[in-house]
Amino acid sequence: MPMRAPYRPIPISAFIHEPPWKDDISIDRPLEAGVSGWLDITLTAKSPLLVGGARESVPNRPVHVHFHKRPDGVEAIQGASVRGMLRAFIEIAAFGRAAFIDDVRYGLRDLSGRPTKEIYAKRLRADKVRAGWLQPRDPATQELTITTCQWARADVREIAKALGKRPDIWNGDPGGAGGQAVGERYRVAGPNLAQSLFVDDAPVGLGQVRDATFGQRPATTHRDGEIVFTNKPAYGTPDQIDKKKREFFFYDDPAQPPLTLTLSRAWGEFLAINTWDEGRARVGGEARRPGWRYWAARHANGHRTPVFYIVDDDGELDAFGTAMMFRVPHLLGAWGLLDNAVPAKTGAVRSRHTDAGVRDFPTLMFGPQLDGGDVAPFKGRVSVEDFVAKRGTVRPATPITALLASPRGGFFAASVAQPRKGDSLRGGTYASFTPLPISADQGEPLLARPELAGRKRSPSRSAAATPAAGGGDTMVTVLHPVEAGAEFTGRIRFHNLLPEELGALVFAIDHWAPGWGARPDLRHRLGLGKALGLGDVVMTVTDALIEPNRLDDGQRRLSRG
């Protein structure tokens, strides 16, 4: 049976629809054609369903997630969950702004092939990489700074000998003396990292870097500094150092006094790249890349951190990392790609998807996303109450043990819209978060001006998927869903909606519209475990009260059973 991705990208429309009445809506000024009232809804689970509530977490054991319950012990679905599900539906159906895509900047470290390898190598050439110490946050100014220094490479076998360790100490041998993780390497090395080495007076070799040795050679100068370790990319063998043969030596040069670089944008990008959970299971909080996992705890306790960095054309700090070949931020983040989704032939430079001031259908109905922009707040006119389980319909399903993971946003082959020949396995080139130097007239405009693949939506599954295997007890999650057939009832209230908006709300709830007909085969997706086949639900309007704002129209009541 072929494997299928648990989600599909829904293409992001370049066109954003703002209704003609966008500047007229109000919660307290009646619209002449407006209506108010409520809709009673029955929500039925068509597959096992889990809307997460209490989490049982015990150290070194799996996390158990149970269905949400009210204080009286009755299962319920939070109104906010249903509200978000409906808003996301209307956002797509009514050509709304992509308001719920986070502005994430992903990291690039590509050594696999052209042209991204060339882009990475150009930004991170060895002769451009500099070194420094990331200092703890200043208590007075709350600023983070990097104090610059000089750096050189040192042979790991010489380091081991100088520290009184075995030559194969870094190989991660079966005896457990060494290790790949940077924290383990520091533990094995011990505290005597302040050393005096002889450093080349001038850069040498293809990469134009300096080497440091424990014995004097011609054209070298004695320097005081500190041995610095980074993660080892691959294990060696007991009799041979494999791949990585050098570590680093940070030292001060009297001829080049240290500088202080203030972190601003670079710090946020560093954290996004090094602490963002790229589809890995979260263990004890945020997942961290191996190098930063060790240093983050020390940084929080006031210790300085050795880092490598590059500067931009103006001499300002551009990016930094905890290894010489660190991940640099892609030139564009998620919102940068959203900006590229512009309507054809309009001449617009950027789309309005990142403009918080857009008043599209979902914004007018549910209220604006106040994401820090200069947006005039106004209250949403649709509210959703909690959906409470019908007595006797909720039965616990068999628990599911799974290794849960989020889609990897940094995997640009799936996250970025690809040209028709974008499959590199067939000789094409993938578009990424970094525009590639390929002109539009070469027939691949998505390479030079990349766009997001779309909003991630989980399609309904006809059968439960096999949970992901692997992972220790601390990585898996035990889900406790309820069986298919569980029913929940709730009420959606609306105030001062225009008929078009009420129609959009009913369409989102019922998958029904005049001229389109009913679609009983369609499903909403709700809750946890969608990739495992959980979360198929249908919603039905069972009763309604609709009151027009015009008093002479009287009161109309719509009943559906």
XYZ file of C-alpha atoms in Angstrom:
561
model
C 0.000 0.000 0.000
C 1.558 3.343 -0.985
C 2.345 5.800 1.786
C 0.526 9.108 1.723
C 1.412 12.357 3.413
C -0.909 13.152 6.350
C -1.624 16.628 4.985
C -2.175 18.410 1.695
C -1.248 21.988 0.802
C -4.212 24.116 -0.218
C -2.802 26.703 -2.676
C -2.831 30.239 -1.340
C -4.897 32.562 -3.479
C -3.154 35.640 -4.817
C -6.557 37.347 -4.736
C -7.936 38.398 -1.348
C -11.619 39.271 -1.221
C -12.630 42.245 0.914
C -16.431 42.687 0.911
C -17.853 46.082 -0.102
C -19.216 46.553 3.444
C -15.794 46.075 5.048
C -15.773 49.573 6.579
C -19.403 49.504 7.721
C -19.503 46.568 10.118
C -19.913 47.162 13.822
C -20.997 45.292 16.926
C -23.063 48.220 18.185
C -24.325 49.947 15.036
C -27.108 47.893 13.397
C -26.783 47.199 9.692
C -29.992 47.769 7.787
C -29.935 44.276 6.305
C -28.293 42.651 9.322
C -29.598 39.729 11.347
C -28.834 38.350 14.794
C -29.612 35.071 16.520
C -28.240 31.629 17.156
C -27.740 28.235 15.538
C -28.025 25.012 17.482
C -25.510 22.480 16.232
C -24.975 18.761 16.640
C -21.407 17.627 16.059
C -20.959 13.906 15.378
C -17.674 12.032 15.375
C -17.281 9.877 12.252
C -13.975 8.431 13.456
C -12.329 8.217 16.884
C -12.014 11.744 18.247
C -9.675 13.382 20.738
C -9.920 17.044 21.642
C -7.083 17.242 24.131
C -7.633 18.108 27.725
C -5.687 16.901 30.736
C -2.180 15.592 30.107
C -0.667 13.039 32.453
C 3.063 13.566 32.452
C 5.439 11.456 34.553
C 9.235 11.758 34.191
C 10.730 9.142 31.855
C 7.299 7.805 30.891
C 4.970 8.462 27.930
C 2.619 11.436 28.069
C -1.072 10.461 28.200
C -3.593 12.823 26.599
C -7.265 12.507 27.565
C -10.417 14.077 26.200
C -11.278 17.502 27.564
C -13.855 17.494 30.355
C -15.831 20.181 32.108
C -15.536 20.602 35.890
C -18.591 18.319 36.271
C -16.732 15.498 34.500
C -18.705 15.606 31.233
C -16.723 15.440 27.971
C -16.837 18.679 25.981
C -15.219 20.377 22.994
C -14.005 23.886 23.679
C -15.797 26.543 21.683
C -12.448 28.016 20.649
C -11.546 24.745 18.872
C -14.752 24.778 16.804
C -14.393 28.500 16.159
C -10.853 28.071 14.828
C -11.947 25.166 12.616
C -14.760 27.218 11.066
C -12.603 30.302 10.622
C -9.905 28.299 8.817
C -12.573 26.864 6.493
C -14.024 30.281 5.631
C -10.522 31.697 5.185
C -9.994 29.259 2.308
C -13.513 29.220 0.841
C -13.929 33.017 0.836
C -10.445 33.932 -0.486
C -9.281 35.245 2.867
C -5.890 36.358 4.069
C -3.526 33.599 5.244
C -3.573 34.972 8.770
C -2.518 31.877 10.687
C 0.854 31.210 9.070
C 3.679 32.054 11.456
C 6.501 34.246 10.200
C 9.260 31.660 10.668
C 12.791 31.985 9.309
C 14.303 28.564 8.622
C 17.963 27.607 8.521
C 20.027 26.658 5.477
C 22.934 24.223 5.564
C 23.033 22.561 2.162
C 26.098 20.651 1.017
C 24.235 18.284 -1.297
C 24.141 19.934 -4.686
C 23.725 22.993 -6.848
C 22.611 25.716 -6.689
C 21.725 25.915 -2.968
C 25.104 24.428 -2.060
C 26.783 27.284 -3.922
C 24.600 29.849 -2.166
C 25.435 28.387 1.239
C 29.150 28.136 0.451
C 29.214 31.742 -0.750
C 27.667 33.041 2.467
C 29.752 30.851 4.734
C 33.201 30.700 3.153
C 35.854 29.903 5.733
C 37.619 33.202 5.125
C 34.385 35.055 6.018
C 33.643 33.181 9.236
C 34.712 34.911 12.438
C 34.636 33.870 16.092
C 33.517 35.338 19.380
C 31.934 34.725 22.757
C 28.183 35.112 23.198
C 27.882 36.910 26.523
C 25.062 36.510 29.050
C 22.361 39.164 28.950
C 23.492 42.410 30.564
C 21.411 42.888 33.768
C 21.314 46.662 33.320
C 20.585 47.005 29.606
C 19.124 43.518 28.965
C 21.246 43.420 25.803
C 22.927 40.357 24.366
C 26.370 40.861 22.860
C 29.171 38.934 21.188
C 32.759 39.760 22.175
C 34.958 39.041 19.178
C 38.156 36.995 19.222
C 40.392 35.098 16.775
C 40.170 31.428 15.953
C 42.288 28.603 14.577
C 41.958 24.873 14.032
C 43.692 22.258 16.184
C 44.142 18.543 15.494
C 41.940 16.444 17.805
C 44.749 13.947 18.397
C 47.058 16.708 19.615
C 44.289 18.028 21.858
C 43.698 14.580 23.327
C 47.412 14.094 23.974
C 47.754 17.522 25.629
C 44.789 16.789 27.895
C 46.151 13.367 28.808
C 43.411 11.473 26.969
C 43.542 8.563 24.552
C 43.987 9.530 20.863
C 40.624 7.952 20.001
C 38.827 9.813 22.780
C 36.442 11.598 20.402
C 35.334 8.529 18.457
C 32.391 7.424 20.553
C 33.877 3.945 20.968
C 31.827 1.053 22.402
C 33.385 1.584 25.820
C 31.573 4.897 26.075
C 34.712 6.968 26.641
C 33.829 9.448 23.914
C 30.642 10.799 22.467
C 29.160 12.671 19.552
C 27.223 15.321 21.467
C 29.134 18.469 22.325
C 28.249 18.217 26.023
C 29.731 14.738 26.194
C 32.894 15.924 24.500
C 33.323 18.669 27.090
C 32.684 16.188 29.893
C 35.347 13.800 28.609
C 37.873 16.596 28.001
C 37.666 17.908 31.544
C 38.164 21.477 32.809
C 41.678 22.175 31.515
C 40.642 23.885 28.283
C 42.604 27.098 28.809
C 45.753 26.343 26.826
C 48.729 28.027 25.161
C 49.192 27.096 21.502
C 51.329 28.244 18.591
C 49.166 29.832 15.875
C 50.040 30.490 12.223
C 50.990 34.115 11.665
C 48.981 34.202 8.421
C 46.036 32.227 7.018
C 47.040 29.209 4.958
C 45.448 26.645 2.669
C 42.417 26.668 0.431
C 40.076 27.948 3.133
C 42.513 30.630 4.273
C 42.331 29.603 7.922
C 44.944 29.388 10.665
C 46.138 26.199 12.316
C 47.179 25.947 15.961
C 49.696 23.411 17.331
C 51.075 22.559 20.742
C 54.631 22.639 19.389
C 56.326 25.622 17.815
C 56.716 25.670 14.033
C 58.107 28.293 11.651
C 55.879 31.360 11.153
C 53.828 30.702 14.294
C 53.265 32.821 17.400
C 52.511 31.724 20.951
C 48.915 32.564 21.981
C 46.855 32.066 25.120
C 43.305 30.909 24.541
C 40.753 28.162 25.037
C 39.950 24.869 23.302
C 36.428 24.867 21.807
C 34.457 21.763 20.840
C 31.561 21.432 18.416
C 29.373 18.462 17.529
C 31.036 15.627 15.717
C 29.218 14.910 12.434
C 30.043 11.180 12.328
C 31.581 8.530 14.561
C 35.084 7.361 13.835
C 36.648 3.981 14.478
C 38.998 2.985 17.303
C 42.046 3.320 15.054
C 41.072 6.209 12.816
C 39.577 9.659 13.186
C 36.692 9.716 10.718
C 35.803 12.870 8.778
C 36.212 15.479 11.465
C 39.882 15.769 12.378
C 40.055 19.218 13.945
C 38.487 21.173 16.748
C 38.958 24.875 17.449
C 41.103 27.253 19.452
C 39.722 30.682 20.413
C 42.332 33.272 21.358
C 42.914 37.027 21.615
C 45.356 38.841 19.343
C 46.825 42.089 20.767
C 47.041 43.473 17.228
C 43.257 43.030 16.779
C 41.449 44.230 19.918
C 38.083 42.594 20.704
C 34.899 44.307 19.501
C 31.420 44.170 20.965
C 28.584 43.236 18.607
C 25.014 43.821 19.795
C 22.469 41.160 18.904
C 19.036 42.144 17.662
C 17.443 40.446 14.669
C 20.189 37.787 14.599
C 19.273 36.508 18.076
C 15.643 35.849 17.141
C 16.685 34.091 13.948
C 19.249 32.009 15.845
C 16.587 30.852 18.321
C 14.102 30.093 15.542
C 16.656 27.907 13.767
C 18.072 26.189 16.843
C 15.044 25.698 19.097
C 12.250 25.302 16.582
C 10.791 21.771 16.668
C 11.400 20.516 13.135
C 8.949 17.649 13.317
C 10.713 15.982 16.217
C 8.839 14.828 19.280
C 8.968 17.398 22.034
C 10.741 16.036 25.084
C 10.629 18.190 28.182
C 9.722 21.370 26.290
C 11.176 22.811 23.137
C 13.325 20.581 20.977
C 16.823 21.970 20.430
C 19.539 21.202 17.963
C 22.348 19.203 19.573
C 24.896 22.022 19.670
C 22.536 24.525 21.270
C 20.988 21.967 23.624
C 24.208 21.921 25.644
C 24.948 25.630 25.478
C 21.401 26.867 26.141
C 21.425 25.656 29.743
C 24.855 27.167 30.364
C 23.840 30.446 28.714
C 20.781 30.626 30.969
C 23.067 30.215 33.978
C 25.298 33.119 33.001
C 28.109 31.356 31.126
C 29.564 32.647 27.878
C 29.158 30.560 24.703
C 31.707 30.157 21.874
C 30.091 31.063 18.556
C 31.008 31.597 14.926
C 29.470 34.500 13.015
C 29.403 36.400 9.733
C 28.792 40.086 9.064
C 26.861 41.790 6.279
C 28.188 44.299 3.749
C 27.789 47.097 6.307
C 29.876 45.280 8.898
C 26.847 44.516 11.069
C 26.229 41.087 12.578
C 24.388 38.982 9.992
C 24.100 35.503 11.532
C 25.833 33.234 14.018
C 25.869 29.646 15.237
C 27.649 27.212 17.520
C 29.653 25.497 14.739
C 31.936 26.809 12.043
C 29.547 25.591 9.337
C 26.386 26.711 11.090
C 22.917 27.023 9.653
C 22.398 30.468 8.199
C 18.904 31.931 7.893
C 17.291 31.574 4.503
C 16.975 34.914 2.758
C 13.185 34.741 3.123
C 10.898 33.535 5.882
C 7.358 32.210 5.559
C 5.930 35.727 5.269
C 8.514 36.609 2.649
C 7.095 33.820 0.504
C 3.564 34.998 1.294
C 4.519 38.429 -0.007
C 5.334 36.818 -3.351
C 1.759 35.587 -3.810
C 0.634 38.646 -5.764
C -2.194 38.816 -8.308
C -0.969 38.396 -11.863
C -0.739 41.462 -14.107
C -1.412 43.932 -11.285
C 2.140 45.157 -10.930
C 1.980 44.745 -7.158
C 5.315 44.206 -5.437
C 3.933 42.173 -2.546
C 0.691 40.491 -1.615
C -1.578 41.607 1.211
C -1.469 38.294 3.079
C 0.953 39.786 5.603
C -1.125 42.946 6.020
C -2.956 42.710 9.343
C -5.273 45.517 8.250
C -7.028 43.389 5.611
C -10.777 43.086 6.276
C -11.748 39.831 4.600
C -14.740 37.593 5.381
C -13.256 35.736 8.379
C -11.845 38.951 9.863
C -15.176 40.754 9.610
C -17.054 37.806 11.137
C -14.677 36.602 13.860
C -12.579 39.699 14.524
C -9.029 40.671 13.513
C -5.842 38.850 14.372
C -4.041 41.458 16.471
C -0.510 40.426 15.540
C 1.324 43.573 16.511
C 0.421 45.731 13.526
C -1.417 49.033 13.540
C -4.848 47.432 13.343
C -7.978 49.149 14.600
C -9.513 46.506 16.912
C -13.148 45.600 16.588
C -15.161 42.841 18.156
C -16.081 39.718 16.242
C -19.746 39.110 15.594
C -19.718 35.305 15.821
C -19.149 33.452 19.092
C -19.089 29.719 19.734
C -20.103 28.068 22.991
C -18.641 24.801 24.247
C -20.040 21.643 22.672
C -21.150 19.227 25.406
C -21.404 15.447 24.983
C -24.838 13.913 24.654
C -25.504 11.484 27.449
C -24.879 7.883 26.462
C -23.113 8.593 23.148
C -19.521 8.851 24.380
C -17.546 5.642 24.828
C -13.772 5.390 25.255
C -11.922 3.985 22.259
C -8.798 1.854 22.372
C -5.806 4.028 23.372
C -3.274 4.733 20.630
C 0.456 4.894 21.320
C 2.143 7.033 18.697
C 5.228 9.077 17.988
C 3.651 12.418 17.157
C 5.469 14.973 15.047
C 4.580 18.195 13.306
C 5.165 18.702 9.568
C 8.676 19.988 8.983
C 8.207 23.542 7.834
C 11.897 23.761 6.970
C 11.606 20.890 4.477
C 11.238 23.247 1.548
C 10.573 20.492 -1.013
C 7.096 20.181 0.540
C 6.611 23.633 2.092
C 7.472 25.723 -0.975
C 5.545 25.696 -4.252
C 7.613 23.747 -6.752
C 7.897 24.270 -10.515
C 6.749 21.443 -12.742
C 10.338 20.296 -13.114
C 11.146 20.896 -9.466
C 11.720 17.249 -8.600
C 15.482 16.984 -8.244
C 15.252 13.214 -8.691
C 14.241 13.914 -12.273
C 16.930 16.444 -12.988
C 15.107 19.541 -11.749
C 15.876 21.987 -8.963
C 13.793 22.555 -5.853
C 12.557 26.036 -5.042
C 13.450 26.990 -1.473
C 13.143 29.840 1.024
C 16.151 31.412 -0.678
C 15.512 32.814 -4.198
C 17.763 31.113 -6.699
C 19.678 33.066 -9.376
C 17.479 31.786 -12.196
C 15.648 34.312 -14.337
C 11.921 34.057 -14.952
C 12.458 33.861 -18.695
C 14.065 30.452 -18.180
C 10.597 29.096 -17.505
C 10.971 28.577 -13.753
C 9.766 31.787 -12.070
C 9.077 29.937 -8.799
C 12.809 29.424 -8.356
C 13.627 33.122 -8.596
C 10.486 34.237 -6.711
C 9.419 31.348 -4.446
C 5.948 31.044 -2.920
C 4.524 28.888 -0.150
C 2.989 25.600 -1.246
C -0.175 26.460 0.667
C -2.052 26.026 3.909
C -1.591 22.585 5.408
C -4.882 20.680 5.630
C -5.313 17.094 6.800
C -7.601 15.123 4.452
C -10.135 12.685 5.805
C -8.863 9.113 5.989
C -11.027 6.114 5.215
C -9.140 3.975 7.742
C -6.915 4.566 10.731
C -3.252 4.892 9.884
C -0.524 2.862 11.538
C 1.088 4.885 14.336
C 4.694 5.890 13.789
C 7.094 3.362 15.275
C 10.269 3.973 17.244
C 11.189 6.348 20.016
C 11.671 5.721 23.695
C 9.108 6.116 26.447
C 9.845 9.832 26.727
C 9.123 10.433 23.037
C 5.807 8.653 22.492
C 2.345 9.910 23.388
C -0.604 7.771 24.423
C -3.850 9.152 23.001
C -7.179 8.356 24.667
C -9.885 9.179 22.074
C -13.608 8.472 22.192
C -15.251 6.124 19.709
C -16.888 7.160 16.455
C -20.545 7.998 16.955
C -20.009 10.350 19.894
C -22.334 13.363 19.667
C -21.861 16.846 21.049
C -24.313 19.745 21.050
C -23.544 23.420 21.179
C -24.749 26.833 20.114
C -23.204 29.384 17.786
C -24.395 32.945 18.363
C -24.164 35.693 15.751
C -24.889 39.398 15.944
C -25.465 41.960 13.213
C -24.402 39.673 10.342
C -25.336 40.365 6.763
C -27.129 37.537 4.924
C -23.989 36.833 2.907
C -22.015 36.351 6.112
C -24.658 34.118 7.641
C -24.592 32.097 4.434
C -20.828 31.694 4.712
C -21.217 30.525 8.315
C -23.893 27.949 7.425
C -21.812 26.751 4.465
C -18.810 26.254 6.753
C -20.900 24.362 9.297
C -23.025 22.193 7.050
C -21.104 21.977 3.747
C -24.352 23.079 2.139
C -25.291 26.074 0.025
C -28.099 26.904 -2.436
C -27.171 25.765 -5.919
C -24.334 23.664 -4.542
C -26.401 21.128 -2.677
C -25.629 19.073 0.379
C -22.388 17.089 0.560
C -22.839 14.452 3.274
C -19.579 12.815 2.195
C -17.471 15.788 3.339
C -15.866 15.926 6.778
C -14.339 18.492 9.063
C -11.068 17.573 10.860
C -10.821 18.385 14.548
C -8.536 17.640 17.458
C -5.372 15.558 17.783
C -4.151 12.579 15.781
C -5.417 13.615 12.356
C -2.476 11.843 10.702
C -3.610 8.650 12.426
C -7.176 8.830 11.131
C -8.679 10.573 14.157
C -10.811 13.694 14.072
C -13.419 13.216 11.286
C -16.557 15.097 12.328
C -19.726 16.405 10.720
C -21.836 19.317 11.933
C -25.584 19.746 11.440
C -27.800 22.737 12.153
C -30.710 21.353 14.198
C -32.471 24.578 15.131
C -32.032 28.304 14.620
C -33.345 31.697 15.588
C -32.843 34.560 13.124
C -33.981 38.064 14.013
C -33.685 40.861 11.434
C -32.506 44.296 12.501
C -35.473 45.944 10.743
C -38.314 45.853 13.246
C -41.035 45.954 10.574
C -39.841 42.611 9.236
C -40.882 40.932 12.458
C -39.224 37.803 13.774
C -38.410 34.752 11.684
C -37.577 31.375 13.150
C -35.881 28.682 11.114
C -36.160 25.120 12.379
C -34.225 22.190 10.949
C -34.568 18.705 12.305
